[in-house]
Tab-separated table of C-alpha atoms in Angstrom:
chain	number	residue	atom	x	y	z
Z	1	UNK	CA	4.147	-65.040	0.340
Z	2	UNK	CA	5.213	-64.405	-3.593
Z	3	UNK	CA	1.902	-63.094	-4.838
Z	4	UNK	CA	0.836	-60.833	-1.632
Z	5	UNK	CA	4.414	-58.912	-2.251
Z	6	UNK	CA	4.474	-58.523	-6.053
Z	7	UNK	CA	2.570	-55.359	-6.250
Z	8	UNK	CA	5.535	-54.114	-3.804
Z	9	UNK	CA	8.092	-55.133	-6.279
Z	10	UNK	CA	6.566	-54.362	-9.432
Z	11	UNK	CA	5.596	-50.649	-8.526
Z	12	UNK	CA	8.933	-50.461	-6.520
Z	13	UNK	CA	11.070	-51.922	-10.037
Z	14	UNK	CA	8.613	-48.927	-12.097
Z	15	UNK	CA	9.497	-46.272	-9.847
Z	16	UNK	CA	12.971	-46.879	-9.833
Z	17	UNK	CA	12.903	-47.056	-13.188
Z	18	UNK	CA	11.021	-43.743	-14.301
Z	19	UNK	CA	13.181	-42.099	-11.515
Z	20	UNK	CA	16.490	-43.202	-13.329
Z	21	UNK	CA	16.111	-41.307	-16.566
Z	22	UNK	CA	16.293	-37.929	-14.346
Z	23	UNK	CA	18.563	-38.930	-12.449
Z	24	UNK	CA	21.072	-39.487	-14.586
Z	25	UNK	CA	20.329	-37.014	-17.290
Z	26	UNK	CA	23.452	-34.514	-18.355
Z	27	UNK	CA	21.127	-31.969	-20.370
Z	28	UNK	CA	22.881	-29.567	-19.241
Z	29	UNK	CA	26.643	-31.208	-19.398
Z	30	UNK	CA	26.842	-31.864	-15.386
Z	31	UNK	CA	25.546	-33.871	-12.731
Z	32	UNK	CA	23.062	-31.366	-11.156
Z	33	UNK	CA	20.010	-33.514	-11.742
Z	34	UNK	CA	21.845	-36.179	-9.576
Z	35	UNK	CA	23.324	-33.872	-6.641
Z	36	UNK	CA	21.106	-30.850	-6.980
Z	37	UNK	CA	17.458	-29.632	-6.126
Z	38	UNK	CA	15.329	-28.046	-8.537
Z	39	UNK	CA	14.082	-25.749	-6.020
Z	40	UNK	CA	15.219	-23.402	-3.818
Z	41	UNK	CA	12.857	-24.084	-1.158
Z	42	UNK	CA	13.727	-27.384	-0.672
Z	43	UNK	CA	17.217	-26.163	1.120
Z	44	UNK	CA	14.296	-24.676	3.585
Z	45	UNK	CA	12.832	-27.684	4.081
Z	46	UNK	CA	16.217	-29.058	5.242
Z	47	UNK	CA	17.107	-26.246	7.289
Z	48	UNK	CA	13.894	-26.950	9.513
Z	49	UNK	CA	14.708	-30.677	9.167
Z	50	UNK	CA	18.283	-30.036	10.414
Z	51	UNK	CA	16.785	-27.867	13.758
Z	52	UNK	CA	14.258	-30.217	14.376
Z	53	UNK	CA	17.086	-33.256	14.195
Z	54	UNK	CA	19.070	-31.502	16.839
Z	55	UNK	CA	16.203	-31.366	18.868
Z	56	UNK	CA	15.675	-27.449	18.447
Z	57	UNK	CA	12.159	-27.227	17.402
Z	58	UNK	CA	11.550	-25.878	13.963
Z	59	UNK	CA	14.231	-23.104	14.503
Z	60	UNK	CA	15.271	-20.917	11.362
Z	61	UNK	CA	18.312	-19.215	12.788
Z	62	UNK	CA	19.463	-20.741	15.923
Z	63	UNK	CA	16.958	-20.405	18.750
Z	64	UNK	CA	14.744	-18.657	16.517
Z	65	UNK	CA	11.176	-20.392	15.919
Z	66	UNK	CA	9.979	-19.726	13.043
Z	67	UNK	CA	7.006	-21.388	10.391
Z	68	UNK	CA	7.897	-20.865	7.203
Z	69	UNK	CA	6.740	-24.097	5.968
Z	70	UNK	CA	3.402	-25.847	5.014
Z	71	UNK	CA	4.580	-29.386	5.535
Z	72	UNK	CA	5.858	-29.490	9.158
Z	73	UNK	CA	5.628	-33.366	8.368
Z	74	UNK	CA	7.882	-33.357	5.262
Z	75	UNK	CA	10.305	-31.613	7.707
Z	76	UNK	CA	10.093	-34.111	10.369
Z	77	UNK	CA	10.582	-37.152	7.923
Z	78	UNK	CA	13.621	-35.504	6.339
Z	79	UNK	CA	15.071	-34.869	10.309
Z	80	UNK	CA	16.528	-38.883	10.077
Z	81	UNK	CA	18.738	-37.861	6.934
Z	82	UNK	CA	20.751	-35.792	10.013
Z	83	UNK	CA	21.027	-38.533	12.241
Z	84	UNK	CA	23.461	-40.393	9.655
Z	85	UNK	CA	27.236	-40.414	10.107
Z	86	UNK	CA	29.189	-38.359	8.345
Z	87	UNK	CA	26.955	-37.458	5.328
Z	88	UNK	CA	27.796	-35.112	3.036
Z	89	UNK	CA	25.733	-32.643	1.155
Z	90	UNK	CA	25.450	-34.841	-1.871
Z	91	UNK	CA	24.549	-37.891	0.302
Z	92	UNK	CA	22.223	-35.927	1.682
Z	93	UNK	CA	20.476	-34.890	-1.731
Z	94	UNK	CA	20.500	-38.530	-2.207
Z	95	UNK	CA	18.704	-39.828	0.497
Z	96	UNK	CA	16.316	-36.899	0.212
Z	97	UNK	CA	15.888	-38.574	-2.945
Z	98	UNK	CA	15.502	-42.381	-2.060
Z	99	UNK	CA	12.709	-40.985	0.386
Z	100	UNK	CA	10.714	-39.573	-2.131
Z	101	UNK	CA	10.843	-42.843	-4.536
Z	102	UNK	CA	9.949	-44.437	-1.218
Z	103	UNK	CA	7.264	-42.533	-1.244
Z	104	UNK	CA	5.978	-42.873	-4.514
Z	105	UNK	CA	6.012	-46.403	-3.923
Z	106	UNK	CA	3.732	-46.260	-1.113
Z	107	UNK	CA	1.745	-43.541	-2.934
Z	108	UNK	CA	0.950	-46.342	-5.678
Z	109	UNK	CA	0.462	-49.194	-3.178
Z	110	UNK	CA	-2.227	-47.348	-1.230
Z	111	UNK	CA	-3.709	-46.187	-4.757
Z	112	UNK	CA	-3.922	-50.043	-5.746
Z	113	UNK	CA	-5.903	-50.648	-2.600
Z	114	UNK	CA	-7.886	-48.298	-3.042
Z	115	UNK	CA	-9.074	-48.834	-6.286
Z	116	UNK	CA	-9.311	-52.365	-6.298
Z	117	UNK	CA	-11.777	-52.164	-3.287
Z	118	UNK	CA	-13.881	-48.890	-4.520
Z	119	UNK	CA	-13.728	-51.047	-8.327
Z	120	UNK	CA	-13.846	-54.654	-7.585
Z	121	UNK	CA	-11.181	-54.972	-10.058
Z	122	UNK	CA	-7.526	-55.589	-8.816
Z	123	UNK	CA	-6.338	-55.115	-12.456
Z	124	UNK	CA	-7.715	-51.754	-12.266
Z	125	UNK	CA	-6.030	-50.953	-8.555
Z	126	UNK	CA	-2.463	-52.277	-10.222
Z	127	UNK	CA	-2.830	-50.381	-13.680
Z	128	UNK	CA	-3.687	-47.459	-11.240
Z	129	UNK	CA	-0.321	-47.582	-9.334
Z	130	UNK	CA	1.566	-48.225	-12.702
Z	131	UNK	CA	0.406	-45.140	-13.803
Z	132	UNK	CA	1.280	-42.904	-10.975
Z	133	UNK	CA	5.074	-44.915	-10.768
Z	134	UNK	CA	5.424	-44.406	-14.768
Z	135	UNK	CA	4.196	-40.767	-14.962
Z	136	UNK	CA	6.619	-37.927	-15.808
Z	137	UNK	CA	5.589	-35.029	-14.027
Z	138	UNK	CA	5.227	-37.106	-10.892
Z	139	UNK	CA	8.882	-38.508	-11.023
Z	140	UNK	CA	10.095	-34.798	-11.454
Z	141	UNK	CA	8.120	-34.593	-8.399
Z	142	UNK	CA	9.371	-37.366	-5.979
Z	143	UNK	CA	12.663	-36.231	-7.184
Z	144	UNK	CA	12.789	-32.456	-6.282
Z	145	UNK	CA	12.796	-33.088	-1.859
Z	146	UNK	CA	9.557	-31.657	-2.174
Z	147	UNK	CA	5.910	-32.953	-0.362
Z	148	UNK	CA	4.018	-33.235	-3.459
Z	149	UNK	CA	3.286	-37.153	-3.299
Z	150	UNK	CA	3.693	-36.997	0.735
Z	151	UNK	CA	0.169	-35.335	0.238
Z	152	UNK	CA	-1.120	-37.564	-1.657
Z	153	UNK	CA	-0.063	-40.544	0.117
Z	154	UNK	CA	-1.898	-39.300	3.184
Z	155	UNK	CA	-5.236	-38.922	1.752
Z	156	UNK	CA	-5.347	-42.559	0.246
Z	157	UNK	CA	-3.775	-43.527	3.411
Z	158	UNK	CA	-7.112	-42.469	5.160
Z	159	UNK	CA	-9.512	-43.611	2.416
Z	160	UNK	CA	-7.549	-46.925	3.116
Z	161	UNK	CA	-8.281	-46.989	6.446
Z	162	UNK	CA	-11.805	-45.591	6.489
Z	163	UNK	CA	-12.180	-48.343	3.625
Z	164	UNK	CA	-10.996	-51.277	6.170
Z	165	UNK	CA	-13.030	-49.809	9.124
Z	166	UNK	CA	-10.373	-48.947	10.984
Z	167	UNK	CA	-10.648	-45.763	12.967
Z	168	UNK	CA	-8.429	-45.346	14.896
Z	169	UNK	CA	-6.273	-45.696	12.099
Z	170	UNK	CA	-8.263	-43.273	9.674
Z	171	UNK	CA	-8.220	-40.663	12.446
Z	172	UNK	CA	-4.078	-40.948	12.071
Z	173	UNK	CA	-4.248	-40.394	8.322
Z	174	UNK	CA	-6.721	-37.347	9.218
Z	175	UNK	CA	-4.311	-35.311	11.663
Z	176	UNK	CA	-1.306	-35.981	9.185
Z	177	UNK	CA	-3.425	-35.130	5.938
Z	178	UNK	CA	-3.260	-31.645	6.168
Z	179	UNK	CA	0.429	-31.324	8.021
Z	180	UNK	CA	1.362	-32.722	4.374
Z	181	UNK	CA	-0.407	-29.697	2.521
Z	182	UNK	CA	-2.383	-27.308	4.223
Z	183	UNK	CA	-5.137	-28.006	1.597
Z	184	UNK	CA	-6.099	-31.078	2.467
Z	185	UNK	CA	-7.375	-29.401	5.349
Z	186	UNK	CA	-11.018	-29.578	3.744
Z	187	UNK	CA	-10.719	-33.394	2.533
Z	188	UNK	CA	-9.748	-34.174	6.200
Z	189	UNK	CA	-13.020	-32.540	7.616
Z	190	UNK	CA	-15.035	-34.569	5.053
Z	191	UNK	CA	-13.208	-37.704	6.175
Z	192	UNK	CA	-13.769	-37.265	9.511
Z	193	UNK	CA	-17.911	-36.672	8.674
Z	194	UNK	CA	-17.646	-40.278	7.268
Z	195	UNK	CA	-15.732	-41.404	10.053
Z	196	UNK	CA	-18.327	-40.149	12.313
Z	197	UNK	CA	-21.008	-41.769	10.551
Z	198	UNK	CA	-19.241	-45.284	10.498
Z	199	UNK	CA	-19.204	-45.371	14.134
Z	200	UNK	CA	-22.582	-44.243	14.236
Z	201	UNK	CA	-24.377	-46.632	12.012
Z	202	UNK	CA	-21.756	-49.724	14.135
Z	203	UNK	CA	-23.243	-48.361	17.244
Z	204	UNK	CA	-19.642	-47.510	18.302
Z	205	UNK	CA	-19.918	-43.807	18.928
Z	206	UNK	CA	-18.084	-43.763	22.204
Z	207	UNK	CA	-14.842	-44.735	20.035
Z	208	UNK	CA	-14.806	-41.596	17.980
Z	209	UNK	CA	-13.377	-39.728	20.652
Z	210	UNK	CA	-10.478	-42.159	20.425
Z	211	UNK	CA	-10.229	-41.848	16.283
Z	212	UNK	CA	-10.393	-38.038	16.296
Z	213	UNK	CA	-7.774	-37.922	19.268
Z	214	UNK	CA	-5.313	-37.845	16.819
Z	215	UNK	CA	-6.196	-35.131	13.974
Z	216	UNK	CA	-7.467	-32.778	16.848
Z	217	UNK	CA	-4.513	-33.195	19.034
Z	218	UNK	CA	-2.139	-32.460	15.299
Z	219	UNK	CA	-4.232	-29.995	14.322
Z	220	UNK	CA	-4.532	-27.732	17.463
Z	221	UNK	CA	-0.749	-28.516	17.802
Z	222	UNK	CA	0.054	-26.702	14.999
Z	223	UNK	CA	-2.293	-23.619	15.285
Z	224	UNK	CA	-0.510	-22.923	18.551
Z	225	UNK	CA	2.856	-23.214	17.286
Z	226	UNK	CA	1.740	-20.472	14.597
Z	227	UNK	CA	0.186	-18.157	17.189
Z	228	UNK	CA	3.117	-18.807	19.684
Z	229	UNK	CA	5.717	-18.041	16.881
Z	230	UNK	CA	4.241	-15.593	14.839
Z	231	UNK	CA	0.799	-14.027	16.409
Z	232	UNK	CA	-1.068	-15.987	13.780
Z	233	UNK	CA	-2.500	-19.167	13.114
Z	234	UNK	CA	-1.659	-20.186	9.937
Z	235	UNK	CA	1.999	-20.685	8.641
Z	236	UNK	CA	3.606	-17.393	7.731
Z	237	UNK	CA	4.190	-18.934	3.728
Z	238	UNK	CA	0.111	-18.622	3.883
Z	239	UNK	CA	0.689	-14.299	4.196
Z	240	UNK	CA	3.412	-14.392	2.361
Z	241	UNK	CA	1.919	-15.872	-0.591
Z	242	UNK	CA	-1.714	-15.323	-0.101
Z	243	UNK	CA	-3.255	-12.360	-1.920
Z	244	UNK	CA	-7.172	-11.798	-1.740
Z	245	UNK	CA	-8.545	-12.289	-5.561
Z	246	UNK	CA	-11.203	-11.231	-7.214
Z	247	UNK	CA	-13.253	-14.272	-9.323
Z	248	UNK	CA	-11.786	-13.295	-12.386
Z	249	UNK	CA	-8.535	-14.260	-10.525
Z	250	UNK	CA	-9.889	-17.290	-9.107
Z	251	UNK	CA	-11.355	-18.570	-12.420
Z	252	UNK	CA	-8.223	-17.666	-14.153
Z	253	UNK	CA	-6.173	-19.943	-11.596
Z	254	UNK	CA	-8.796	-22.561	-12.369
Z	255	UNK	CA	-7.909	-22.355	-16.142
Z	256	UNK	CA	-4.212	-22.481	-15.458
Z	257	UNK	CA	-4.400	-25.691	-13.555
Z	258	UNK	CA	-6.505	-27.407	-15.875
Z	259	UNK	CA	-4.232	-27.114	-19.120
Z	260	UNK	CA	-1.057	-29.013	-17.483
Z	261	UNK	CA	-3.029	-31.423	-15.344
Z	262	UNK	CA	-4.909	-32.685	-18.253
Z	263	UNK	CA	-2.018	-33.289	-20.124
Z	264	UNK	CA	-0.435	-35.225	-17.261
Z	265	UNK	CA	-3.303	-37.472	-16.801
Z	266	UNK	CA	-1.487	-40.354	-19.031
Z	267	UNK	CA	-1.395	-40.740	-22.790
Z	268	UNK	CA	-1.121	-36.935	-22.655
Z	269	UNK	CA	0.382	-36.873	-26.123
Z	270	UNK	CA	-2.606	-38.650	-27.463
Z	271	UNK	CA	-5.299	-36.453	-25.343
Z	272	UNK	CA	-6.710	-40.197	-24.277
Z	273	UNK	CA	-6.093	-40.253	-20.760
Z	274	UNK	CA	-8.928	-37.965	-19.756
Z	275	UNK	CA	-10.878	-39.562	-21.691
Z	276	UNK	CA	-10.230	-42.670	-19.580
Z	277	UNK	CA	-10.114	-40.865	-16.188
Z	278	UNK	CA	-13.715	-39.220	-17.358
Z	279	UNK	CA	-14.811	-43.210	-17.566
Z	280	UNK	CA	-13.271	-44.217	-14.465
Z	281	UNK	CA	-15.252	-41.774	-12.388
Z	282	UNK	CA	-18.379	-42.478	-14.528
Z	283	UNK	CA	-17.690	-46.439	-13.506
Z	284	UNK	CA	-17.121	-45.795	-9.862
Z	285	UNK	CA	-20.679	-43.695	-9.959
Z	286	UNK	CA	-22.328	-46.435	-11.437
Z	287	UNK	CA	-20.917	-49.127	-9.313
Z	288	UNK	CA	-21.673	-47.259	-5.764
Z	289	UNK	CA	-25.007	-49.038	-5.230
Z	290	UNK	CA	-22.631	-52.439	-4.353
Z	291	UNK	CA	-20.803	-51.182	-2.151
Z	292	UNK	CA	-21.138	-50.469	1.437
Z	293	UNK	CA	-22.721	-47.237	3.054
Z	294	UNK	CA	-19.119	-46.432	4.281
Z	295	UNK	CA	-17.293	-47.476	1.033
Z	296	UNK	CA	-19.776	-45.436	-1.266
Z	297	UNK	CA	-19.010	-42.195	0.886
Z	298	UNK	CA	-15.217	-43.040	0.334
Z	299	UNK	CA	-15.744	-43.275	-3.539
Z	300	UNK	CA	-17.179	-39.754	-3.707
Z	301	UNK	CA	-14.241	-38.420	-1.119
Z	302	UNK	CA	-11.883	-40.173	-4.021
Z	303	UNK	CA	-13.954	-38.497	-6.875
Z	304	UNK	CA	-14.148	-35.490	-5.016
Z	305	UNK	CA	-11.106	-35.176	-3.907
Z	306	UNK	CA	-8.947	-33.273	-7.055
Z	307	UNK	CA	-11.797	-30.840	-7.731
Z	308	UNK	CA	-11.540	-29.702	-3.485
Z	309	UNK	CA	-7.757	-30.045	-3.899
Z	310	UNK	CA	-7.737	-27.770	-7.072
Z	311	UNK	CA	-10.268	-25.208	-5.677
Z	312	UNK	CA	-8.383	-24.592	-2.481
Z	313	UNK	CA	-5.351	-24.192	-4.284
Z	314	UNK	CA	-6.516	-21.675	-6.653
Z	315	UNK	CA	-7.639	-19.953	-3.743
Z	316	UNK	CA	-4.760	-19.933	-1.918
Z	317	UNK	CA	-1.736	-19.345	-4.634
Z	318	UNK	CA	-1.208	-16.973	-7.931
Z	319	UNK	CA	-0.180	-19.247	-10.599
Z	320	UNK	CA	1.984	-17.418	-12.906
Z	321	UNK	CA	3.619	-19.955	-14.719
Z	322	UNK	CA	1.775	-23.246	-14.423
Z	323	UNK	CA	4.343	-25.270	-16.764
Z	324	UNK	CA	6.789	-24.521	-14.385
Z	325	UNK	CA	7.506	-27.362	-11.080
Z	326	UNK	CA	7.606	-23.920	-9.206
Z	327	UNK	CA	3.802	-23.367	-9.623
Z	328	UNK	CA	3.213	-27.152	-10.714
Z	329	UNK	CA	4.176	-28.762	-7.496
Z	330	UNK	CA	0.959	-26.565	-5.441
Z	331	UNK	CA	-1.672	-28.655	-7.917
Z	332	UNK	CA	0.237	-32.360	-8.624
Z	333	UNK	CA	-1.208	-33.710	-5.277
Z	334	UNK	CA	-4.547	-33.991	-6.653
Z	335	UNK	CA	-2.788	-35.643	-10.085
Z	336	UNK	CA	-2.270	-39.559	-8.816
Z	337	UNK	CA	-6.477	-39.439	-8.261
Z	338	UNK	CA	-6.630	-38.915	-11.867
Z	339	UNK	CA	-4.609	-40.977	-12.985
Z	340	UNK	CA	-6.006	-43.716	-10.795
Z	341	UNK	CA	-9.123	-43.245	-12.566
Z	342	UNK	CA	-7.608	-43.055	-16.006
Z	343	UNK	CA	-6.503	-46.877	-14.743
Z	344	UNK	CA	-9.826	-47.831	-14.061
Z	345	UNK	CA	-11.455	-46.485	-17.149
Z	346	UNK	CA	-8.815	-48.059	-18.772
Z	347	UNK	CA	-8.959	-51.826	-17.317
Z	348	UNK	CA	-12.523	-51.325	-17.843
Z	349	UNK	CA	-12.453	-50.521	-21.260
Z	350	UNK	CA	-10.401	-53.233	-22.072
Z	351	UNK	CA	-12.696	-55.934	-20.130
Z	352	UNK	CA	-15.551	-54.274	-22.028
Z	353	UNK	CA	-14.299	-54.964	-25.613
Z	354	UNK	CA	-12.280	-58.245	-25.351
Z	355	UNK	CA	-14.067	-59.628	-22.684
Z	356	UNK	CA	-12.321	-63.136	-22.622
Z	357	UNK	CA	-9.428	-65.408	-24.763
Z	358	UNK	CA	-6.061	-65.366	-25.490
Z	359	UNK	CA	-6.990	-62.129	-27.660
Z	360	UNK	CA	-8.485	-60.481	-25.030
Z	361	UNK	CA	-5.117	-60.732	-23.105
Z	362	UNK	CA	-2.995	-59.574	-26.111
Z	363	UNK	CA	-5.404	-56.647	-26.578
Z	364	UNK	CA	-5.282	-55.145	-23.409
Z	365	UNK	CA	-1.678	-55.692	-23.097
Z	366	UNK	CA	-1.503	-53.191	-25.935
Z	367	UNK	CA	-4.124	-50.755	-25.027
Z	368	UNK	CA	-2.315	-50.530	-22.134
Z	369	UNK	CA	0.617	-49.092	-23.925
Z	370	UNK	CA	-1.715	-46.445	-25.422
Z	371	UNK	CA	-0.954	-44.160	-21.931
Z	372	UNK	CA	2.829	-45.756	-21.612
Z	373	UNK	CA	3.363	-43.973	-25.697
Z	374	UNK	CA	2.242	-40.639	-24.146
Z	375	UNK	CA	4.154	-40.807	-21.017
Z	376	UNK	CA	7.329	-41.819	-22.985
Z	377	UNK	CA	6.469	-38.656	-25.691
Z	378	UNK	CA	7.171	-36.362	-22.824
Z	379	UNK	CA	9.580	-38.292	-20.800
Z	380	UNK	CA	12.453	-36.637	-22.363
Z	381	UNK	CA	11.718	-32.831	-22.381
Z	382	UNK	CA	10.593	-33.480	-18.264
Z	383	UNK	CA	13.853	-34.980	-17.800
Z	384	UNK	CA	15.900	-32.295	-19.744
Z	385	UNK	CA	13.566	-29.602	-17.913
Z	386	UNK	CA	14.222	-31.302	-14.335
Z	387	UNK	CA	17.966	-31.183	-14.932
Z	388	UNK	CA	18.103	-27.706	-15.956
Z	389	UNK	CA	16.579	-26.297	-13.260
Z	390	UNK	CA	18.807	-28.559	-10.896
Z	391	UNK	CA	21.258	-26.940	-12.659
Z	392	UNK	CA	19.980	-23.645	-11.990
Z	393	UNK	CA	19.737	-23.372	-8.436
Z	394	UNK	CA	23.048	-25.046	-8.056
Z	395	UNK	CA	24.523	-22.305	-10.580
Z	396	UNK	CA	22.514	-19.470	-8.905
Z	397	UNK	CA	21.593	-20.508	-5.099
Z	398	UNK	CA	23.966	-22.722	-3.896
Z	399	UNK	CA	27.019	-20.631	-5.537
Z	400	UNK	CA	25.780	-17.623	-3.700
Z	401	UNK	CA	25.238	-19.325	-0.526
Z	402	UNK	CA	28.821	-20.909	-1.087
Z	403	UNK	CA	30.215	-17.043	-0.991
Z	404	UNK	CA	28.189	-15.643	1.330
Z	405	UNK	CA	29.290	-18.488	4.243
Z	406	UNK	CA	33.152	-17.875	3.006
Z	407	UNK	CA	32.644	-14.425	4.174
Z	408	UNK	CA	30.743	-14.159	7.088
Z	409	UNK	CA	30.691	-15.232	10.832
Z	410	UNK	CA	27.708	-16.611	13.020
Z	411	UNK	CA	27.396	-12.901	14.156
Z	412	UNK	CA	26.685	-11.262	11.086
Z	413	UNK	CA	23.037	-11.157	9.356
Z	414	UNK	CA	22.414	-11.742	5.861
Z	415	UNK	CA	19.466	-10.054	4.551
Z	416	UNK	CA	18.023	-12.477	1.000
Z	417	UNK	CA	15.601	-12.808	-1.237
Z	418	UNK	CA	15.523	-16.646	-1.540
Z	419	UNK	CA	16.513	-18.144	1.549
Z	420	UNK	CA	17.164	-21.677	1.830
Z	421	UNK	CA	20.346	-22.104	0.382
Z	422	UNK	CA	21.773	-19.487	1.868
Z	423	UNK	CA	21.003	-20.125	5.443
Z	424	UNK	CA	21.332	-23.799	4.774
Z	425	UNK	CA	24.587	-23.697	4.090
Z	426	UNK	CA	26.169	-20.422	5.811
Z	427	UNK	CA	26.249	-20.172	9.504
Z	428	UNK	CA	25.750	-16.416	9.417
Z	429	UNK	CA	22.004	-15.514	10.477
Z	430	UNK	CA	19.785	-15.103	7.664
Z	431	UNK	CA	16.536	-12.417	7.259
Z	432	UNK	CA	14.381	-13.682	5.112
Z	433	UNK	CA	13.114	-10.569	3.001
Z	434	UNK	CA	10.315	-12.071	1.634
Z	435	UNK	CA	8.913	-13.102	5.046
Z	436	UNK	CA	8.426	-16.677	4.742
Z	437	UNK	CA	11.228	-17.354	7.337
Z	438	UNK	CA	11.074	-14.074	9.170
Z	439	UNK	CA	7.708	-13.102	10.202
Z	440	UNK	CA	8.486	-9.834	11.339
Z	441	UNK	CA	9.171	-8.697	7.640
Z	442	UNK	CA	5.476	-9.499	6.685
Z	443	UNK	CA	3.816	-7.220	8.954
Z	444	UNK	CA	6.689	-4.460	9.343
Z	445	UNK	CA	9.150	-3.666	6.510
Z	446	UNK	CA	11.713	-5.534	4.610
Z	447	UNK	CA	13.736	-2.419	4.731
Z	448	UNK	CA	13.132	-1.826	7.983
Z	449	UNK	CA	13.965	-5.365	9.768
Z	450	UNK	CA	17.182	-4.934	7.379
Z	451	UNK	CA	18.476	-1.688	9.452
Z	452	UNK	CA	17.321	-2.625	12.709
Z	453	UNK	CA	19.922	-5.899	12.149
Z	454	UNK	CA	22.266	-4.167	10.521
Z	455	UNK	CA	22.452	-6.937	7.866
Z	456	UNK	CA	26.361	-6.835	6.624
Z	457	UNK	CA	24.928	-8.526	3.411
Z	458	UNK	CA	21.460	-8.188	1.026
Z	459	UNK	CA	20.907	-11.081	-1.723
Z	460	UNK	CA	18.650	-9.621	-4.076
Z	461	UNK	CA	16.978	-10.352	-8.023
Z	462	UNK	CA	18.420	-6.923	-9.328
Z	463	UNK	CA	16.029	-7.669	-12.365
Z	464	UNK	CA	12.962	-6.856	-10.040
Z	465	UNK	CA	14.630	-4.788	-7.272
Z	466	UNK	CA	12.374	-1.676	-7.399
Z	467	UNK	CA	13.930	0.515	-4.627
Z	468	UNK	CA	17.636	1.712	-4.320
Z	469	UNK	CA	20.217	-0.171	-2.157
Z	470	UNK	CA	21.023	2.897	0.071
Z	471	UNK	CA	24.132	2.572	2.168
Z	472	UNK	CA	24.943	-1.159	0.310
Z	473	UNK	CA	27.361	-1.323	-2.869
Z	474	UNK	CA	27.349	-4.235	-5.332
Z	475	UNK	CA	30.092	-6.725	-4.220
Z	476	UNK	CA	29.394	-9.836	-6.009
Z	477	UNK	CA	26.962	-11.460	-9.282
Z	478	UNK	CA	26.085	-14.584	-10.187
Z	479	UNK	CA	24.090	-14.981	-13.327
Z	480	UNK	CA	22.439	-18.045	-15.567
Z	481	UNK	CA	21.971	-17.829	-19.300
Z	482	UNK	CA	19.198	-20.054	-19.202
Z	483	UNK	CA	16.830	-19.677	-16.010
Z	484	UNK	CA	14.417	-22.336	-16.907
Z	485	UNK	CA	12.722	-22.483	-12.558
Z	486	UNK	CA	10.020	-20.449	-13.802
Z	487	UNK	CA	8.955	-17.490	-16.581
Z	488	UNK	CA	10.211	-15.110	-13.895
Z	489	UNK	CA	12.742	-12.189	-14.129
Z	490	UNK	CA	15.348	-13.995	-11.688
Z	491	UNK	CA	18.048	-14.951	-13.604
Z	492	UNK	CA	20.472	-13.269	-11.660
Z	493	UNK	CA	21.441	-12.843	-7.595
Z	494	UNK	CA	23.561	-9.872	-6.596
Z	495	UNK	CA	25.353	-9.587	-3.467
Z	496	UNK	CA	25.547	-6.389	-1.808
Z	497	UNK	CA	27.766	-4.847	1.014
Z	498	UNK	CA	27.443	-2.926	3.455
Z	499	UNK	CA	29.133	0.015	2.860
Z	500	UNK	CA	31.420	0.644	5.866
Z	501	UNK	CA	31.595	-3.249	6.964
Z	502	UNK	CA	34.577	-3.900	5.884
Z	503	UNK	CA	36.569	-1.947	8.600
Z	504	UNK	CA	34.796	-3.391	11.325
């Protein structure tokens, strides 16, 4: 019984230990890392989660369904937090961060199971899970309030079910993966093929419909929802963020991803992690001949997933500043797979160099400290960046949101360029000028919607305001001296009030 739960205890302890430096960081001199989030997008998820918890569907404004999120599964997982009695905003933030840590533990456990089955080395599975638990960039992600590790966990869940030849469980994973991140759709399609071949070889083709019922129902429901709400099959976020790009831009995106993700594959300071990951990939390819047909296909999927996912991200997003979490969150779901491969390569190298004896065990432990040293080298800068990002959102978005909430009523409309906190903390109806949560803006224009709704306030970044705010006067401005979210001209949020609205 003790050995059975040992990985859970070990991974849980390491995930908690790797989270504490982030939560307790006071780099900006405040507790923002503990009580805040590093992105305004988290508040968007929480708006939808709150509506879902109240059985109002995915409503943005009361009675207004929208599709301004790419991870409906994450919004649904966050919803139960709103059923907790008398939960303060700070308490809600801690619950979300706790859920992120729990997802990190689940990801490590699933990676441990999948890598052990594919490599035949339990120690490789253990090291894979530990590398995922200790990686600073993933600690940033799991405490961010975003769905990064959920996207990874659903894919690992599906692979684990396929390796265990559990078709219904695998089908559930196929359905969940794209609902965690849409870029997982290609993986689900390929995994469905693996599932079909497995049942065909077992002469159980009739069971295929039961296994595929869940993913087909989930995919159809999500597409139908988008069609009903916006008139288009994909979430509004896709149409707001994706632009047809030339091959050169696509290649530039791939190069932008390659640098940061290579540095994050363990032992980043020494640059050795990527070598271990490449060695792990080669070893899995060599070992395929010893695996069953289904396991061979799963190994191919495991190896291909980081590339397939990265291609999808490079096609769907313009990555202007990939070193910032604002953009890195899109490609980081591939990182646990590369870290797992690094674990396979590391353990195999130790077994080859020191095959037996006490000296071998000591050498293996010392060698395993190489990635630990690399991670330690980037820990403090990463925790500081996390704390400063949280501080920035607190100073800009949350402060603006609280000011707007104090000035408005539920009958007012507020147009804003960053919509999450403004909508979450306020009662006024919110028009998302970026179109993410107000889909009419995407096929009309922000100003046309502002005029149609008679927005009382506009919240804008004046640094990137290209037109005149006709009919509005600037009444308040919030600015940060150290803007860290991304390399963007967005260090100030200005509030404009419609002229004459004071007299209404």
